[in-house]
Coordinates of C-alpha atoms in Angstrom, one line a residue:
X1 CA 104.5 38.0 -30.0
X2 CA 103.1 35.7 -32.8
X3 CA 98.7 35.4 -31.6
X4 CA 98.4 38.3 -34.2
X5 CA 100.3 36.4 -37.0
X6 CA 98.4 32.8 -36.0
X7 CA 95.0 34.9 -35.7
X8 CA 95.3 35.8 -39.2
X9 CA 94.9 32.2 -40.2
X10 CA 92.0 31.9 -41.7
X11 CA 91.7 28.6 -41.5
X12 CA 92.5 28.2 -37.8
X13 CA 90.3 31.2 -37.2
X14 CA 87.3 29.1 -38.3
X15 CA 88.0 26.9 -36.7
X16 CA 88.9 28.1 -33.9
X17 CA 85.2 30.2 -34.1
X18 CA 83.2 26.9 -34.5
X19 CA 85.1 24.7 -31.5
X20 CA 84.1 27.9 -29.1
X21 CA 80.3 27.9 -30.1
X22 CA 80.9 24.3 -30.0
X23 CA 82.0 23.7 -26.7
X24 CA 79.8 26.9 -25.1
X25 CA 76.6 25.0 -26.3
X26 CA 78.0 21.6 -24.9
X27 CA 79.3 22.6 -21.6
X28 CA 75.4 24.3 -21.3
X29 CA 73.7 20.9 -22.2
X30 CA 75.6 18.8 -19.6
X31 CA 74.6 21.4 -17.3
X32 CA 70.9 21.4 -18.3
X33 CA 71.2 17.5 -18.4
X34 CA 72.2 17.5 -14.7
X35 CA 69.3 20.3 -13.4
X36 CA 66.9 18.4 -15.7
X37 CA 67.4 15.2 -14.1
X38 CA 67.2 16.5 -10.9
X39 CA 64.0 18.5 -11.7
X40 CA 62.4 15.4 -12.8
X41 CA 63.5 12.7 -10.3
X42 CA 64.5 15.2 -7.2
X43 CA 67.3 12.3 -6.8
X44 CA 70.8 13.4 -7.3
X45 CA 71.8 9.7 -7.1
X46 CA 70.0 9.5 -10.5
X47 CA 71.6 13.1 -11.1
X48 CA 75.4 10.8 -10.6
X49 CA 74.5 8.5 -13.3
X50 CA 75.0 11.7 -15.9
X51 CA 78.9 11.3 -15.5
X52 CA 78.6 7.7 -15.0
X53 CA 77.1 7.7 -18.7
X54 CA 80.2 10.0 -19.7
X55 CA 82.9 7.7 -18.4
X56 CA 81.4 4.8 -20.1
X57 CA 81.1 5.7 -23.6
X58 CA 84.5 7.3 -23.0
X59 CA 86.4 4.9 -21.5
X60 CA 85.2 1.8 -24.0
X61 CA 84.8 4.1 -27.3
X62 CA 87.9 6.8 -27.1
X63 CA 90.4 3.7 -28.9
X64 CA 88.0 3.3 -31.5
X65 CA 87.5 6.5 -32.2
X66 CA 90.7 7.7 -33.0
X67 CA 91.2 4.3 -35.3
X68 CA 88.7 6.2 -37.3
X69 CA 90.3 9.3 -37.2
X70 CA 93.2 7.6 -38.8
X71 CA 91.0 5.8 -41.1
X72 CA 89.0 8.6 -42.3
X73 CA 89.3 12.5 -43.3
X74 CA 89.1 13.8 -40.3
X75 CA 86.9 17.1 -41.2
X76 CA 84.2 15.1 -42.8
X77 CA 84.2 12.8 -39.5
X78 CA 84.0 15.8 -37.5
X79 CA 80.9 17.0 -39.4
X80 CA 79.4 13.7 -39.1
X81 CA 80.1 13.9 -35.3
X82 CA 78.7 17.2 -34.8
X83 CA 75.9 16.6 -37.1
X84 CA 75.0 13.4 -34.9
X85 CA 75.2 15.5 -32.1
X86 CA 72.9 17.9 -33.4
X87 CA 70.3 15.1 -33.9
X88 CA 70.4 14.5 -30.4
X89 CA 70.0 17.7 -28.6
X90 CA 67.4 18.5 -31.4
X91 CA 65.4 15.2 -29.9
X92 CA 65.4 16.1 -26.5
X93 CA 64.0 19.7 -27.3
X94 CA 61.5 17.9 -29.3
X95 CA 60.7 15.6 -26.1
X96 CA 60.7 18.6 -23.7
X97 CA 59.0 21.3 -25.5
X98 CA 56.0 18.4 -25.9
X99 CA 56.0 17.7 -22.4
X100 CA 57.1 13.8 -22.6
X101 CA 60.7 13.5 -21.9
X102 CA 61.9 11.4 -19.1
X103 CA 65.3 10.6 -16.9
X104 CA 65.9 7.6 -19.1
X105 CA 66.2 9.6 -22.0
X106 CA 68.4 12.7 -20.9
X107 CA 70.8 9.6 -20.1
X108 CA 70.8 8.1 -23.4
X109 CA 71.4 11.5 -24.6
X110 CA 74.5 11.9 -22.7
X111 CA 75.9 8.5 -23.8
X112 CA 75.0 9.0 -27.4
X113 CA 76.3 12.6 -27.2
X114 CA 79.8 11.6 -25.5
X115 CA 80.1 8.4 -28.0
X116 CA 80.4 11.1 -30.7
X117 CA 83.0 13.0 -28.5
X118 CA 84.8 9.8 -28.5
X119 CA 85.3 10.3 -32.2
X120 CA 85.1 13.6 -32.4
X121 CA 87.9 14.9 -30.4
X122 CA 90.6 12.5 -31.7
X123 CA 89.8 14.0 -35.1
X124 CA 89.2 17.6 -33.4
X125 CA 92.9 17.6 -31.8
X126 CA 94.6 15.5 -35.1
X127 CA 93.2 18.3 -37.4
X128 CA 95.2 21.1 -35.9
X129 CA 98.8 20.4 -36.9
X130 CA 97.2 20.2 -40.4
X131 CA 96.2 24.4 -39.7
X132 CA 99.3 25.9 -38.3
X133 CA 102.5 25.9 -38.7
X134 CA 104.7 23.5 -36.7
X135 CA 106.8 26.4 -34.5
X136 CA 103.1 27.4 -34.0
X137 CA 101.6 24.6 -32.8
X138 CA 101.5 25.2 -29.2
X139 CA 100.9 28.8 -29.3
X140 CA 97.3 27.0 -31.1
X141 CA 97.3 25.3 -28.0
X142 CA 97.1 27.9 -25.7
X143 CA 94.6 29.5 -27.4
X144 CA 92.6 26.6 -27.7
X145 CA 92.9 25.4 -23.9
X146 CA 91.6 28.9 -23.0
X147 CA 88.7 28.3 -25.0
X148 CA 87.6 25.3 -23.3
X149 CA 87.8 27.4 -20.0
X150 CA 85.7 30.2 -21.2
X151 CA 82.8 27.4 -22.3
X152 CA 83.6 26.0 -18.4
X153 CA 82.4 29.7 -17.7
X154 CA 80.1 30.8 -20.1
X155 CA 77.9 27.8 -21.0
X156 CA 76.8 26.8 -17.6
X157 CA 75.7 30.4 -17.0
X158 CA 74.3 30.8 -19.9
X159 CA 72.0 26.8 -19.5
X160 CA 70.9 28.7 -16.0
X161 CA 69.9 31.8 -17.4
X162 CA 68.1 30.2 -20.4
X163 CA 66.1 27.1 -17.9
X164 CA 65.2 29.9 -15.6
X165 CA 63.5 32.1 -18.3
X166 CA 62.8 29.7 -20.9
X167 CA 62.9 25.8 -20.0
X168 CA 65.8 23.3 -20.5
X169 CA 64.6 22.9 -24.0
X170 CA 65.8 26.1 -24.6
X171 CA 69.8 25.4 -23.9
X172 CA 69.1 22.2 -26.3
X173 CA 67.7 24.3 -29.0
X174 CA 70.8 26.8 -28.8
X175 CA 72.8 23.6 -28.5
X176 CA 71.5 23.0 -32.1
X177 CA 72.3 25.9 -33.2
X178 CA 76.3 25.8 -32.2
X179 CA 76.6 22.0 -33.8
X180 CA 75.5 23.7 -36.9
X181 CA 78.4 26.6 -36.7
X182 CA 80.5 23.9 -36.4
X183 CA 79.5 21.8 -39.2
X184 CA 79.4 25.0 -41.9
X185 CA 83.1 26.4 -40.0
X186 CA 84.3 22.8 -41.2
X187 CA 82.9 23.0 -44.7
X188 CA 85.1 26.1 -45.3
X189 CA 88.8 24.9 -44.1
X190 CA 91.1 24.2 -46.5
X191 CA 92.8 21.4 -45.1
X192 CA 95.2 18.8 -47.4
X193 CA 94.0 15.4 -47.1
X194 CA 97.1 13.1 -46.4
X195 CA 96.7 9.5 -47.8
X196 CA 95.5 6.7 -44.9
X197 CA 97.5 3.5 -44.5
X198 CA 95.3 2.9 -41.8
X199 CA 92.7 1.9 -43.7
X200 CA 94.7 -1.3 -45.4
X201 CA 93.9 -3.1 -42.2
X202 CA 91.1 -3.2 -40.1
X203 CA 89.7 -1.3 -37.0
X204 CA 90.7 -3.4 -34.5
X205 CA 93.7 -3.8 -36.1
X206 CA 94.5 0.0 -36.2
X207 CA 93.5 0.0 -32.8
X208 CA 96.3 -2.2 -32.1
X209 CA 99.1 -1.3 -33.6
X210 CA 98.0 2.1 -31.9
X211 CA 98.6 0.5 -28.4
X212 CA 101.5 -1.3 -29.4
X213 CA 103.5 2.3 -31.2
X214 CA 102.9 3.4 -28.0
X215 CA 104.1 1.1 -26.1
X216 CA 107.8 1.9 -27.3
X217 CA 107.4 5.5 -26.9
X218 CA 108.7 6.5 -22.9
X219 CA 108.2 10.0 -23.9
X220 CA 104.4 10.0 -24.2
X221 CA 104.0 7.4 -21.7
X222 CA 105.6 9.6 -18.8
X223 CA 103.9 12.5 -20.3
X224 CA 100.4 10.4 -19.6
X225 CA 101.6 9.2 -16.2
X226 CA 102.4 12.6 -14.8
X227 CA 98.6 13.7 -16.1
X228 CA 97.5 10.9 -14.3
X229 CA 99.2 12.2 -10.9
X230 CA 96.9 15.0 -11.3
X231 CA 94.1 13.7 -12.6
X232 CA 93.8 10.5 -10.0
X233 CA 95.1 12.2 -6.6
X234 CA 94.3 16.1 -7.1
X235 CA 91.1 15.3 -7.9
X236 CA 89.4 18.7 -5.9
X237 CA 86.1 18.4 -7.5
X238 CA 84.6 15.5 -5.5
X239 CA 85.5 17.4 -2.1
X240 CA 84.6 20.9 -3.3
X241 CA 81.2 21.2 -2.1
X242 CA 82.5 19.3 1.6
X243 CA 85.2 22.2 1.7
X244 CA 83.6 25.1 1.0
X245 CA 79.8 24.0 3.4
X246 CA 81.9 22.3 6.2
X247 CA 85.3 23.5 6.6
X248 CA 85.3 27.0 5.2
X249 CA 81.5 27.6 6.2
X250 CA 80.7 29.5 2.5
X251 CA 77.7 27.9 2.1
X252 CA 76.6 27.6 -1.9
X253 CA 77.2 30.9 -3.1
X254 CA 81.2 30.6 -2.1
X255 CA 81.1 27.0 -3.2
X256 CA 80.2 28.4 -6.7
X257 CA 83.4 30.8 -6.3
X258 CA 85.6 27.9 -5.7
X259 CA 83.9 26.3 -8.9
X260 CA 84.5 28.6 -11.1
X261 CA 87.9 29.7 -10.0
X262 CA 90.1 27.2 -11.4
X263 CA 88.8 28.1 -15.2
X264 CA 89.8 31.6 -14.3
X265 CA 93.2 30.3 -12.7
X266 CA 93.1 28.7 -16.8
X267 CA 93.3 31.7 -18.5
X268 CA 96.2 33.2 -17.2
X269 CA 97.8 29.9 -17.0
X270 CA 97.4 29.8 -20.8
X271 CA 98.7 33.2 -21.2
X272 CA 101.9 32.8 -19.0
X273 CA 102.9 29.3 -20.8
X274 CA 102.0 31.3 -24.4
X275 CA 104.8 33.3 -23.1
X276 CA 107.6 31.1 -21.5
X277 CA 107.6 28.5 -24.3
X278 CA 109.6 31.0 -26.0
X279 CA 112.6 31.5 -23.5
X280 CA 112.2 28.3 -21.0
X281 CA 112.5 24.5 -22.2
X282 CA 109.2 22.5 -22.3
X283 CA 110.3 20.2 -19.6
X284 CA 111.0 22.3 -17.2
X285 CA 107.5 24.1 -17.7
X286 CA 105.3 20.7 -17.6
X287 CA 107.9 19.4 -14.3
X288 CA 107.4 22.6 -12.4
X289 CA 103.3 23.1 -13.4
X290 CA 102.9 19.5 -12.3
X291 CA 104.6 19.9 -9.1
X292 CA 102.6 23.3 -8.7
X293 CA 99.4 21.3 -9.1
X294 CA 99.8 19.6 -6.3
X295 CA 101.1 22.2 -4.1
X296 CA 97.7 24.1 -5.2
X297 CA 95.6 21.1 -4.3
X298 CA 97.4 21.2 -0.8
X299 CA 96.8 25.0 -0.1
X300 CA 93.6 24.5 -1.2
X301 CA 92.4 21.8 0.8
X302 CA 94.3 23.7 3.8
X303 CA 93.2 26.7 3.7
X304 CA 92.5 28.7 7.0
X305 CA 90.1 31.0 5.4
X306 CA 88.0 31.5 2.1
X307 CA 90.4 34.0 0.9
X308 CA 93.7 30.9 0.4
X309 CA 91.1 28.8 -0.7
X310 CA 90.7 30.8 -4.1
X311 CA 94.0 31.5 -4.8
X312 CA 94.6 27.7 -4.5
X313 CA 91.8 26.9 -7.0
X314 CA 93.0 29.7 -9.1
X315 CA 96.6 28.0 -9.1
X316 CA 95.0 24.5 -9.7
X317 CA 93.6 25.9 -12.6
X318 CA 96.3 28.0 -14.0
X319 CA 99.2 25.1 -13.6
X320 CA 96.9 22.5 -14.9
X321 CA 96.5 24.5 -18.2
X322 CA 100.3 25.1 -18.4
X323 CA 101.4 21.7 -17.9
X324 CA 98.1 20.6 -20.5
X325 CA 99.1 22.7 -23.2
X326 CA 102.7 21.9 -23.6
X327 CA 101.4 18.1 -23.5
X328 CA 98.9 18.6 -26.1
X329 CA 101.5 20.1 -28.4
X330 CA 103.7 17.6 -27.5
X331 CA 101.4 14.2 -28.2
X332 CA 100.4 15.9 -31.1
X333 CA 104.1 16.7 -33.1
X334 CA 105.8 13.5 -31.3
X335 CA 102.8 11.4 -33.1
X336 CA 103.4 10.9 -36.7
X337 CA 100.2 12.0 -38.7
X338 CA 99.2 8.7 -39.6
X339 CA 98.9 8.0 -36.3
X340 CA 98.0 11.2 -34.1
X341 CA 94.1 9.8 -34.1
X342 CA 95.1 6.6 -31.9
X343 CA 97.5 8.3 -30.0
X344 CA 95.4 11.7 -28.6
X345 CA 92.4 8.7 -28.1
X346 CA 94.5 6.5 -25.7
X347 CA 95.7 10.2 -24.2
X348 CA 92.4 10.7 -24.2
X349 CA 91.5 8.3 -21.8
X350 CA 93.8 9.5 -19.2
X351 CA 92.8 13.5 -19.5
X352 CA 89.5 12.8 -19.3
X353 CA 88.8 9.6 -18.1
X354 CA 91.1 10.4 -15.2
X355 CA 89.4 13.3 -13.9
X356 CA 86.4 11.0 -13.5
X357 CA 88.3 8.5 -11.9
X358 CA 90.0 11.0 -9.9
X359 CA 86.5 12.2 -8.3
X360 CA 85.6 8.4 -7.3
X361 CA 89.1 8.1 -5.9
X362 CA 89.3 11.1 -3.8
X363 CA 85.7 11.4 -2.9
X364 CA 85.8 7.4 -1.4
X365 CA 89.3 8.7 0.4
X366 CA 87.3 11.6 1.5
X367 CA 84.4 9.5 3.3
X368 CA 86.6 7.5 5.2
X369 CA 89.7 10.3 6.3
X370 CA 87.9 13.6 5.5
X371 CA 87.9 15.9 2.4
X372 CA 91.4 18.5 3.9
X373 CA 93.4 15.0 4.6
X374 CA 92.2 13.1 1.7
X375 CA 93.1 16.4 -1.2
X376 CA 96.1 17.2 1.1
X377 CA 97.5 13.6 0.5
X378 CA 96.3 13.5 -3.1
X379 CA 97.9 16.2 -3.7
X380 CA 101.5 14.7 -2.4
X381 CA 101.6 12.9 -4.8
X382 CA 101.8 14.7 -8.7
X383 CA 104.7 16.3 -6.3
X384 CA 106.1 13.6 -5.9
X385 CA 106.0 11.8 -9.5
X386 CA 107.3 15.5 -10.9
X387 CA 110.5 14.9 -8.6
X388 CA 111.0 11.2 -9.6
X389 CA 110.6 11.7 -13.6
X390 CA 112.6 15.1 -13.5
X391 CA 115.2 13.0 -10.9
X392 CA 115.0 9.4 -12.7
X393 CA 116.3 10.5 -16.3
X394 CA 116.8 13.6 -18.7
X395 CA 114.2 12.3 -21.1
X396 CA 111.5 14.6 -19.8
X397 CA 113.5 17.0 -18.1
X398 CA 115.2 18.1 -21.3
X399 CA 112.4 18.2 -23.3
X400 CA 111.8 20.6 -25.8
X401 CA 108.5 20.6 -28.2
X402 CA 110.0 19.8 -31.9
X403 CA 109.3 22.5 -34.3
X404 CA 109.1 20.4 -37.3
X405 CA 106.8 17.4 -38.6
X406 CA 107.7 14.0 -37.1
X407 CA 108.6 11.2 -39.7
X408 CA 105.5 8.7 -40.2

C-alpha cells in the first residue's frame, strides 16, 4: 500500500494540510452566505442568486484563469488567490460584526470569492504533479478528492454551530484564519519552477491555443463528455428536497440524511478506487463508475422507502469520486506541464459548471414530469453514454493512467 510512503512527503503533506483548512473554511462560508441571505431578506429567491453568482464568475473566468496558471508560478498565484480571498471574508466580518452588512454585499462576496477560485484551482490542481511522483499521482488524487468530501461534511456543520452560538461573522472570521494556513503551507513547499512559454504571447492568446490543443485531444474530450452525462442528467441535488418531503415523507431532518450521504458514499469510493488502480485498468474503472452513477441516480429517485434512498445517495457519491479521481489524474499527466493550467480550467468548466447546470436542467424537468421521472430519466443517460464510448472505440476502454511525465 503506498498512502504511508506518499504521506511522508513533506511537501505534499503541506499541502495537502493547507487545501483541508482551506476548503473546511470555504465550504462554511458558502453555507453562512446562503443562511445569511436568507436571515436578512427571508427570500430564498434572493437566497438562489448565491449560486447564480458562482456559475457566473465561473463559467466566464475559469479559461482565464488557467492562462495565468500557465503564465505565472503557480504557488505565488495561489497565495495571491488565497490572500485575496482572505480580504474578502475579512470584509464581510468587518460589515457584520458592525451591524451594516446587506444582501448586496454577501453577493459580491461570493462572486469576488469564486473569481479567485477561478484562478485558484487551475493552479491548485497543476501544482500537484510538481509534488509526487508520477506512479503516485492518482493515489494524490484519492486522497485529495476525500478531502473535498470531508469539508462537504465538516464545514457546513461547523458555519451552523458557529451562527447559532456566535453570528455568521464568526464562520468569516475562521474563514480568515484557514486562507492564512494556506498562504504560510505554500510559502514552505519546495516546488521547481519550470520555465513559461506561455508568457511569449498574450492571455488571450494562451487561452486559445488552450482551446485549440484540446480540440485534437479525443482522450480528454470523452473524458469531459462522460462528466458531463453526470453532471447534466444526474443532477439529484435540485430534486432532493421534493424527494425526501413528498415522495419519501422524511420531512427535513431525513432530507439532511440524503444531503449528506453522498459525501459519505465519497469516502469509500476514494478508498475502493485507491485500491483497484493497482490491479484493474483505468478505463474500465471510470466506464463502470459512470454507468454506476446513473444506476444510483435511478435507485435513488425510485426508492420505495427511506432505507434504498440512502444507499442510492451513498452510491452516487461513492461512484462519482471513483470515476473523478481517475479523471483528475488523468487530465492532469495527459496535459503536458506547460499546459495543465488551460486544460484543468476548460475541465473545469464541465465539473463544476456542470453540476450547476445540471440542477437548472433537472429541476425545470422536475416541474413539468415530477422529481422520480425526471432523475429516473436523467439518470438513463451517463448509462447510456458509458455503453456508447466503451462500445464506439478502444480509446477509453483501454485506458490506462501513464506513469511517466507527458512530452510538452
Amino acid at each position: 500500500m503506498r498512502v504511508p510512503g506518499l504521506l511522508r512527503n513533506r511537501d505534499f503533506d503541506l499541502y495537502w494540510s493547507g487545501v483541508v483548512l482551506s476548503e473546511i473554511g470555504s465550504r462554511g462560508t458558502f453555507a453562512a452566505n446562503l443562511f445569511h441571505i436568507y436571515q436578512l431578506t427571508n427570500s430564498t429567491l434572493q437566497t438562489g442568486l448565491v449560486g447564480a453568482f458562482q456559475a457566473l464568475a465561473l463559467v466566464f473566468l475559469s479559461p482565464i484563469g488557467g492562462a495565468f496558471a500557465d503564465r505565472l508560478e503557480r504557488r505565488k498565484l495561489l497565495q495571491v488567490t488565497q490572500a485575496f480571498s482572505l480580504l474578502v471574508s475579512l470584509a464581510l466580518a468587518v460589515l457584520t460584526i458592525a451591524g451594516i452588512i446587506q444582501p448586496w454585499q454577501i453577493l459580491v462576496s461570493v462572486l469576488l470569492n469564486t473569481a479567485a477560485e477561478s484562478f485558484d484551482r487551475p493552479a491548485r490542481q497543476a501544482l500537484i504533479p510538481a509534488l509526487v511522483p508520477k506512479r503516485d499521482l492518482v493515489q494524490a488524487f484519492a486522497l485529495l478528492n476525500p478531502s473535498r468530501e470531508i469539508s462537504i461534511l465538516i464545514g457546513p456543520a461547523m458555519a451552523g454551530f458557529l451562527i447559532a452560538g456566535f453570528g455568521p461573522q464568526a464562520v468569516y472570521l475562521v474563514d480568515v484564519g484557514s486562507f492564512a494556513a494556506m498562504v504560510v503551507a505554500l510559502q514552505f513547499l519546495r516546488i521547481p519552477v519550470p520555465p513559461s512559454e506561455a508568457k511569449q504571447v498574450t492571455v488571450w492568446a494562451n487561452i486559445k491555443e488552450g482551446f485549440a490543443w484540446l480540440r485534437h485531444r479525443p482522450l480528454i474530450l470523452q473524458l469531459i463528455g462522460l462528466d458531463l452525462s453526470c453532471n447534466l442528467f444526474g443532477a439529484y441535488r435540485a430534486v432532493l428536497p421534493a424527494l425526501a418531503t413528498d415522495v419519501l415523507g422524511v420531512g427535513p431532518s431525513g432530507y439532511g440524511l440524503l444531503a449528506a450521504a453522498p459525501s459519505a458514499g465519497a469516502l469509500v469510493g476514494s478508498a475502493v478506487v485507491f485500491r483497484l488502480t493497482k490491479t484493474a485498468r483505468s478505463g474500465y474503472i471510470i466506464l463502470g463508475a459512470t454507468a454506476a452513477y446513473g444506476a444510483a441516480a435511478i435507485v435513488l429517485a425510485q426508492a420505495p422507502m427511506f432505507l434504498f434512498a440512502m444507499l442510492g445517495a451513498l452510491g452516487l457519491g461513492a461512484f462519482d469520486a471513483m470515476h473523478t479521481t481517475i479523471r483528475h489524474a488523468a487530465v492532469q499527466l495527459e496535459a503536458p506541464d506547460s499546459m495543465r493550467g488551460r486544460v484543468t480550467s476548460t475541465y473545469q468548466i464541465a465539473s463544476r459548471g456542470g453540476p450547476a447546470l445540471g440542477d437548472l436542467n433537472i429541476g425545470a424537468l422536475g416541474g413539468v414530469i415530477g422529481p422520480v421521472m425526471a432523475l429516473s430519466l436523467g439518470g438513463v443517460v451517463p448509462i447510456l453514454a458509458a455503453a456508447g464510448v466503451a462500445t464506439a472505440g478502444r480509446r477509453i476502454r483501454d485506458y490506462q493512467v501513464p506513469q511517466h511525465e507527458p512530452a510538452s
